[in-house]
PDB file of C-alpha atoms in Angstrom:
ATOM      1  CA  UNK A 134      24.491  97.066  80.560  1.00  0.00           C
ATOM      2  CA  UNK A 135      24.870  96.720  84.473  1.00  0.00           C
ATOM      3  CA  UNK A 136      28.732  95.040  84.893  1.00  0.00           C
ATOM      4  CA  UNK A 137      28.990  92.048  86.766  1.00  0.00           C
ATOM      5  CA  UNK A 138      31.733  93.558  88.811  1.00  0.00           C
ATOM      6  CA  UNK A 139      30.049  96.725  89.750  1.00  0.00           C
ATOM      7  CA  UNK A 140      26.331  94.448  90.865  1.00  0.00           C
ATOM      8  CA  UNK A 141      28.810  92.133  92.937  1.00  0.00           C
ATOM      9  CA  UNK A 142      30.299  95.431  94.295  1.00  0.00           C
ATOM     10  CA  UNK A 143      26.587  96.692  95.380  1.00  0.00           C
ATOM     11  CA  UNK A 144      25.465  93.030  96.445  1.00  0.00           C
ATOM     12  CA  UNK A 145      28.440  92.870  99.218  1.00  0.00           C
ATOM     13  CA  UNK A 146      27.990  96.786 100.038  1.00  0.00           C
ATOM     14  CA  UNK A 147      24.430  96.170 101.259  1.00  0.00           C
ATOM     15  CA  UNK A 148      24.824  92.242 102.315  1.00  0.00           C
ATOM     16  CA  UNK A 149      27.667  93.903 104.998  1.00  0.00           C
ATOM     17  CA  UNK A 150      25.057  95.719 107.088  1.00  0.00           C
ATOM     18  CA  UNK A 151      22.382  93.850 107.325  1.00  0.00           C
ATOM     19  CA  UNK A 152      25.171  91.004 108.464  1.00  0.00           C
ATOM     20  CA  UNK A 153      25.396  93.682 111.414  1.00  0.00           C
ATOM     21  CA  UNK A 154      22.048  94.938 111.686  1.00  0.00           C
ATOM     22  CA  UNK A 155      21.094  91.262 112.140  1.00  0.00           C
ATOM     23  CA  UNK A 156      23.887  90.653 114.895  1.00  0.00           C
ATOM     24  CA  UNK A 157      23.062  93.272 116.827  1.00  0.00           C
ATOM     25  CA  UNK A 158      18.764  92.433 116.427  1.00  0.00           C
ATOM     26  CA  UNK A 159      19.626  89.027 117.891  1.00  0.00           C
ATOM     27  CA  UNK A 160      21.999  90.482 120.711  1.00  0.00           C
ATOM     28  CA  UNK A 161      18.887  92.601 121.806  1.00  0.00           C
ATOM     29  CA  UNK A 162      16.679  89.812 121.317  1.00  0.00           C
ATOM     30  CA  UNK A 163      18.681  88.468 124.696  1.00  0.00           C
ATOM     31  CA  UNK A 164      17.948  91.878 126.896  1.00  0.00           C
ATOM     32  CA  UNK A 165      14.224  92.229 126.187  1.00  0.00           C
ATOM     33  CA  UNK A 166      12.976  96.003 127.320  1.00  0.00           C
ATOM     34  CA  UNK A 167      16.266  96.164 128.564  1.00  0.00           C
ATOM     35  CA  UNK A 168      16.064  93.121 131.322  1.00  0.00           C
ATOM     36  CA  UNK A 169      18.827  90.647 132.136  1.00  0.00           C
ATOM     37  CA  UNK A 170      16.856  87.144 132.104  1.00  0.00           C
ATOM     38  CA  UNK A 171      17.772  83.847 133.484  1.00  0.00           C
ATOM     39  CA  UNK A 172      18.928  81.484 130.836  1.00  0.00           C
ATOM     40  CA  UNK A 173      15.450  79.426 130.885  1.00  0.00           C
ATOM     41  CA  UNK A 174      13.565  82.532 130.730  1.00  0.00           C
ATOM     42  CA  UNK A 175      14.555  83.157 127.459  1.00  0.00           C
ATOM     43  CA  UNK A 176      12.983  81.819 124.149  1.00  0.00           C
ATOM     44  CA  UNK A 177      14.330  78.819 122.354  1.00  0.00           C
ATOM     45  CA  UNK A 178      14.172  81.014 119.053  1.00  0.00           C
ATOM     46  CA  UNK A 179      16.535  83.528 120.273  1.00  0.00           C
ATOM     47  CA  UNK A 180      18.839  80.877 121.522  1.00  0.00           C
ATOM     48  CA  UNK A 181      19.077  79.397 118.192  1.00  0.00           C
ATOM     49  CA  UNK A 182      20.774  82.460 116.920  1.00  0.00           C
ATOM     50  CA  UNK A 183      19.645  83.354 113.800  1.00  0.00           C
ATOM     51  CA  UNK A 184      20.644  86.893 113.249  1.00  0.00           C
ATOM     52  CA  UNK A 185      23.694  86.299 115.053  1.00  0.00           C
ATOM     53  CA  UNK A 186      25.089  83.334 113.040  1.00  0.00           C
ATOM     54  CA  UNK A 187      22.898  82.948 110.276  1.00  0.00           C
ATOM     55  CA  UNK A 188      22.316  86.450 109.116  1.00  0.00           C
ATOM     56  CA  UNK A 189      25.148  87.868 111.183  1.00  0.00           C
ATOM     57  CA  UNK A 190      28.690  85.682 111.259  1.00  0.00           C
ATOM     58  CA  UNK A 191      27.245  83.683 107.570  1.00  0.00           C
ATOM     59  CA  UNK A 192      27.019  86.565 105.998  1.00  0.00           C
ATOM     60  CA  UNK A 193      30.383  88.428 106.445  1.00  0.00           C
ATOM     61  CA  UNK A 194      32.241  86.048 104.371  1.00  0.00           C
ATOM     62  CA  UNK A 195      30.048  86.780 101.155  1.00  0.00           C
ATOM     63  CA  UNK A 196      29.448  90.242 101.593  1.00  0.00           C
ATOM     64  CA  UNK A 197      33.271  90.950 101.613  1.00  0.00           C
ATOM     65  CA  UNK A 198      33.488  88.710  98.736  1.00  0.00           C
ATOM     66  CA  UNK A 199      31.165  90.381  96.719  1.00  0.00           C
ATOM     67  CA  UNK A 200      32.600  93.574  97.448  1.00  0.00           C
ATOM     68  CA  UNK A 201      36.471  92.124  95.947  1.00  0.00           C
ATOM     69  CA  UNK A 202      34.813  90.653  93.266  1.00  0.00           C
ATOM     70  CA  UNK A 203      33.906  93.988  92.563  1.00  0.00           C
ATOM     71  CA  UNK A 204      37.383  95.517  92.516  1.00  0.00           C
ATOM     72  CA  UNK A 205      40.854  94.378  92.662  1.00  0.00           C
ATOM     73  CA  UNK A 206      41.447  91.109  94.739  1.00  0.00           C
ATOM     74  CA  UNK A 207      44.289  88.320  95.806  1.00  0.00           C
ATOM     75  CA  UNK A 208      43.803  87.503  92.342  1.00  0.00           C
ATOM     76  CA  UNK A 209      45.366  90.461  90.767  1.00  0.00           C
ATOM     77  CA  UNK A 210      43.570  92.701  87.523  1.00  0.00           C
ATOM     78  CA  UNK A 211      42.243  92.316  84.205  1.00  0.00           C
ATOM     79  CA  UNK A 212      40.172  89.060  82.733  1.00  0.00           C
ATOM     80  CA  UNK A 213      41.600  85.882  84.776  1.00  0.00           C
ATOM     81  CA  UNK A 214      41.446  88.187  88.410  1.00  0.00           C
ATOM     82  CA  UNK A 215      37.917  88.450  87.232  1.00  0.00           C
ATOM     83  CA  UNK A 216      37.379  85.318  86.895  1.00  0.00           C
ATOM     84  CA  UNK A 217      38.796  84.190  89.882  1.00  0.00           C
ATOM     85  CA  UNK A 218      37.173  86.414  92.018  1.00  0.00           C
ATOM     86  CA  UNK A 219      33.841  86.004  90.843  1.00  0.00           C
ATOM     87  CA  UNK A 220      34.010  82.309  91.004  1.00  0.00           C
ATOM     88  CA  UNK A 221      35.416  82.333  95.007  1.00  0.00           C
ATOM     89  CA  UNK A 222      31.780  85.056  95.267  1.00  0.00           C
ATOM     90  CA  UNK A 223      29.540  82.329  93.892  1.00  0.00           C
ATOM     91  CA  UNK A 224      30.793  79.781  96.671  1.00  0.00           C
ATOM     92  CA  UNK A 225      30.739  82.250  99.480  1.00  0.00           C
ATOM     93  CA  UNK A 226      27.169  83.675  98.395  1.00  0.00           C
ATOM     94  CA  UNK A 227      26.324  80.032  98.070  1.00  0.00           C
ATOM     95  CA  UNK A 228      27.240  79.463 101.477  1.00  0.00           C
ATOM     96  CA  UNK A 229      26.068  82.956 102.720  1.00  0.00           C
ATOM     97  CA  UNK A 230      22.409  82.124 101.231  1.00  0.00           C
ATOM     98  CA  UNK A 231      22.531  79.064 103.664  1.00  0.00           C
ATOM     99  CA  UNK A 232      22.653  81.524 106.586  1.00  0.00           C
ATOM    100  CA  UNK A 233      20.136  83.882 105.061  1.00  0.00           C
ATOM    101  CA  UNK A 234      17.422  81.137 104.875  1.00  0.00           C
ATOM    102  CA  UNK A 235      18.273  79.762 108.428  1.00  0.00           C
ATOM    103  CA  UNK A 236      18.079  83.706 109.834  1.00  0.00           C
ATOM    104  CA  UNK A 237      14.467  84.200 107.904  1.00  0.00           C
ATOM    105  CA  UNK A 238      13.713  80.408 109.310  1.00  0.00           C
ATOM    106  CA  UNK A 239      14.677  81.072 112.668  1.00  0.00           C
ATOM    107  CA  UNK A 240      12.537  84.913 112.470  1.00  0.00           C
ATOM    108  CA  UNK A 241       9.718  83.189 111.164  1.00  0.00           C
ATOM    109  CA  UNK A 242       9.363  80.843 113.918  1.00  0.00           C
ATOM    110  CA  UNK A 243       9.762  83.697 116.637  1.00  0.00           C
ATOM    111  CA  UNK A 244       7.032  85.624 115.027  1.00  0.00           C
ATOM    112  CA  UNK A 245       4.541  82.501 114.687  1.00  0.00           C
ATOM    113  CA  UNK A 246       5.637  81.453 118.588  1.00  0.00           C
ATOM    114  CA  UNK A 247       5.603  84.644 120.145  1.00  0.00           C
ATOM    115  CA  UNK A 248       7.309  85.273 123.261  1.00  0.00           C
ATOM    116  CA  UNK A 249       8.089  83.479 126.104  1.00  0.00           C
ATOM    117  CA  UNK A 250       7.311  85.640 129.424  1.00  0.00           C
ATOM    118  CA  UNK A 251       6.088  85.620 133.084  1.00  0.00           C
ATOM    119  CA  UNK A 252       2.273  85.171 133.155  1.00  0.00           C
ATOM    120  CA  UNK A 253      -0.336  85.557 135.803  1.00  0.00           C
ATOM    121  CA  UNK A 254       0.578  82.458 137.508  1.00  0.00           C
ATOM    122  CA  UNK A 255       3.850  83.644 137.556  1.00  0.00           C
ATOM    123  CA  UNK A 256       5.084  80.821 135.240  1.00  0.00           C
ATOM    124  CA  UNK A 257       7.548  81.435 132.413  1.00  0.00           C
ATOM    125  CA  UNK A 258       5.758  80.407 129.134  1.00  0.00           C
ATOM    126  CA  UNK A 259       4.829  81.245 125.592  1.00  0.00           C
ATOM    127  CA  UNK A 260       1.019  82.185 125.851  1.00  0.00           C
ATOM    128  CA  UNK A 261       0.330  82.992 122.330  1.00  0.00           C
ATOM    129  CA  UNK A 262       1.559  79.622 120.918  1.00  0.00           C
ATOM    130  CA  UNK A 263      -1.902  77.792 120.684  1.00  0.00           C
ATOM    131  CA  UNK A 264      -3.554  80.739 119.854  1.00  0.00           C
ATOM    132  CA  UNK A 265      -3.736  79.976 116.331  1.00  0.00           C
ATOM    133  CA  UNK A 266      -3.856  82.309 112.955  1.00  0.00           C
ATOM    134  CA  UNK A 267      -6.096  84.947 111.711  1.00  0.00           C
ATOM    135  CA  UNK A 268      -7.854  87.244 114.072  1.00  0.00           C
ATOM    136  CA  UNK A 269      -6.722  85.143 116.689  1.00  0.00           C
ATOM    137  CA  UNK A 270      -3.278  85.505 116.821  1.00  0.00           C
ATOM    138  CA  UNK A 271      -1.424  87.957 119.080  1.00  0.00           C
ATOM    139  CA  UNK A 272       0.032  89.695 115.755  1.00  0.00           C
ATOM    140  CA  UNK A 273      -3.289  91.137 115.184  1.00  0.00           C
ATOM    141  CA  UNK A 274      -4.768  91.551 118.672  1.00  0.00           C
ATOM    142  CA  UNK A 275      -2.700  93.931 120.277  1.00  0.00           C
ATOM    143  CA  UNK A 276      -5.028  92.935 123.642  1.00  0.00           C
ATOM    144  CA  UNK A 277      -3.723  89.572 124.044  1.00  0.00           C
ATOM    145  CA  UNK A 278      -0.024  91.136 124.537  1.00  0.00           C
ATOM    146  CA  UNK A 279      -1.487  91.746 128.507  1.00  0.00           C
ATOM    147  CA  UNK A 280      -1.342  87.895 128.853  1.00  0.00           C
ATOM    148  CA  UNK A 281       2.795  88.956 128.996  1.00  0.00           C
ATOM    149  CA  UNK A 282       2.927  90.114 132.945  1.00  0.00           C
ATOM    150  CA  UNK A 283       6.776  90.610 132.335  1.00  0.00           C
ATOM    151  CA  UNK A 284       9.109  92.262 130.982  1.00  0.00           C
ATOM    152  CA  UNK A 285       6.491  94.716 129.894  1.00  0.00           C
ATOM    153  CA  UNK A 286       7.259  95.504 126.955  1.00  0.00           C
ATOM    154  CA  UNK A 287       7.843  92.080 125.822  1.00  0.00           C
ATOM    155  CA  UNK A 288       6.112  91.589 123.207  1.00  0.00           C
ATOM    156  CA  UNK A 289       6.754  94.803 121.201  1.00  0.00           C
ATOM    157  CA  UNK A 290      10.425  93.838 121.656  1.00  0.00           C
ATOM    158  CA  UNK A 291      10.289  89.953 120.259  1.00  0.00           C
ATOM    159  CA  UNK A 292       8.072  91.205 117.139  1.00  0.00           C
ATOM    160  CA  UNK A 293       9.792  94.290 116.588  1.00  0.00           C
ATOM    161  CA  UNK A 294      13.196  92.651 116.773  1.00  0.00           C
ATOM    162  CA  UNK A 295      12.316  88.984 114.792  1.00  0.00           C
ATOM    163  CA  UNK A 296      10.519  91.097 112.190  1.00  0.00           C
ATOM    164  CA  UNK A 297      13.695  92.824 111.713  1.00  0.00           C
ATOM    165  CA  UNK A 298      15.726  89.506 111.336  1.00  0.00           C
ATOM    166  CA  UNK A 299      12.414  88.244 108.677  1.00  0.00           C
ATOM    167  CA  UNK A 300      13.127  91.432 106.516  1.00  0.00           C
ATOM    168  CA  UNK A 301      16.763  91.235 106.835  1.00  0.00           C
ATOM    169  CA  UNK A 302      16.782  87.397 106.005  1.00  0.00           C
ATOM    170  CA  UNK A 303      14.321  87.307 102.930  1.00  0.00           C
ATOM    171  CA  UNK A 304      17.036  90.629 101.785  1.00  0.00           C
ATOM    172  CA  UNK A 305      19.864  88.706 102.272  1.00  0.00           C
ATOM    173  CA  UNK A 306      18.623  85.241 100.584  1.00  0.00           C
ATOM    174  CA  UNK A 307      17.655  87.530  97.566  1.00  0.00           C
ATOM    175  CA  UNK A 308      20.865  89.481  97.300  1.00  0.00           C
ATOM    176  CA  UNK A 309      22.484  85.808  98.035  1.00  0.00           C
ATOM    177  CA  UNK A 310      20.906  84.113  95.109  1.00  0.00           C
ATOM    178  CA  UNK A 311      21.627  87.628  92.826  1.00  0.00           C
ATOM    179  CA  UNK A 312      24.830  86.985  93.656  1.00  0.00           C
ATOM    180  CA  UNK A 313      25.003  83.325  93.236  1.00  0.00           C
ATOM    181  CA  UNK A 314      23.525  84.177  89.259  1.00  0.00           C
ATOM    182  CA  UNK A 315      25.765  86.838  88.706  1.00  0.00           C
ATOM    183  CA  UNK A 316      29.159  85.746  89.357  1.00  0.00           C
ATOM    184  CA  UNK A 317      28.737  82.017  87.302  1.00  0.00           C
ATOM    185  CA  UNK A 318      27.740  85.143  84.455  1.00  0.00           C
ATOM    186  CA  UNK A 319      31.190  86.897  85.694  1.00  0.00           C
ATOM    187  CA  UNK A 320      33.042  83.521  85.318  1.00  0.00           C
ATOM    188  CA  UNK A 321      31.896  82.816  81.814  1.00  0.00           C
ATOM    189  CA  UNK A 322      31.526  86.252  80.461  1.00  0.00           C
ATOM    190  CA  UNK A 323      33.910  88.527  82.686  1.00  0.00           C
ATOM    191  CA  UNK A 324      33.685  91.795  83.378  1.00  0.00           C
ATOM    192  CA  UNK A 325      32.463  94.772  81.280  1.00  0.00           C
ATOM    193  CA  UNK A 326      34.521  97.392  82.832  1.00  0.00           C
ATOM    194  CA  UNK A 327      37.546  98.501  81.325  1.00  0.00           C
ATOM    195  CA  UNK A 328      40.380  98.354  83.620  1.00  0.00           C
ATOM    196  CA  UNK A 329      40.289 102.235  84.323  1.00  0.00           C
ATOM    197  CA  UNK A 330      36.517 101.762  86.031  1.00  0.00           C
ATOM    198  CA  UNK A 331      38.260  98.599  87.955  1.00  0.00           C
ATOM    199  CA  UNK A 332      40.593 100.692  89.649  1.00  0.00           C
ATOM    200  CA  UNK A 333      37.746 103.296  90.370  1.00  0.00           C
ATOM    201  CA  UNK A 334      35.777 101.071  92.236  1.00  0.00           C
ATOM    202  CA  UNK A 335      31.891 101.821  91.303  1.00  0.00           C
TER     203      UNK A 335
END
């Protein structure tokens, strides 16, 4: 039987870098093919900050919850410690899985967008938003990315980048809800582990 303490443990280990991964996605999101923009030249999507507040700064607080409900906390060993732990996990992941939805929301948005660049005209705009789904859309036709005049590499960067944040996101609001599940089982059943394994970590 898989401990409740030891899947909190593994929860928080993997919730803690995607927190960063997503952070740093976003950041990069801001220099795209390495370019300093102006502050209207870059997308609304990346200003909302997903990765960096949603999946980034939301999910820190969880993660390192899940990772002391795993082992020893504030609230000391054995059965109550447990309990106490686990229960703080469930609010945190509860709060973290707020910031994981927002992050895939936020990704999701980018993707279906696109990005906004310098076109022919020499306008800053987003030239594959009314280019609808399917076959159509510049996710599929890798030709339509030459509508993007500059940076050059724009597009590769926005899909590459917000599909990141979209896998990291739908990861996080899974391991979130795990979470969420498995510590109200911690508070009302405790932990498995004898109190050897608790000072062993995994």
């Amino acid at each position: 039987m898989c401990c409740t303490g030891k899947c909190a443990r593994l929860v928080g280990l993997i919730l803690l870098p995607s927190a960063f991964i997503c952070m740093i996605s976003n950041l990069l999101l801001f220099f795209p093919d390495g370019n300093q923009l102006e502050n209207d030249q870059i997308s609304l999507q990346v200003w909302l900050m997903g990765g960096l507040i949603g999946g980034g700064l939301f999910m820190l607080c969880p993660s390192c919850s899940a990772i002391r409900a795993g082992g020893k906390g504030c609230c000391g060993a054995g059965c109550c410690g447990n309990r106490c732990r686990m229960l703080n996990s469930v609010f945190s992941s509860a709060f973290g899985l707020v910031g994981a939805i927002y992050c895939t929301s936020v990704a999701s948005a980018g993707l279906a967008i696109g990005p906004k660049c310098r076109v022919s005209s020499d306008a800053w705009e987003y030239p594959f938003e009314n280019l609808g789904t399917g076959n159509n859309s510049y996710l599929v036709n890798q030709d339509t990315w030459e509508l993007c005049i500059f940076p050059k590499n724009m597009v590769m960067w926005h899909v590459v980048l917000f599909s990141i944040l979209l896998c990291m996101g739908i990861l996080q609001t899974v391991l979130c809800g795990i979470q969420v599940l498995n510590g109200c089982l911690g508070c009302i059943c405790g932990d498995c582990r004898s109190k050897k394994e608790d000072e062993g970590g995994l």
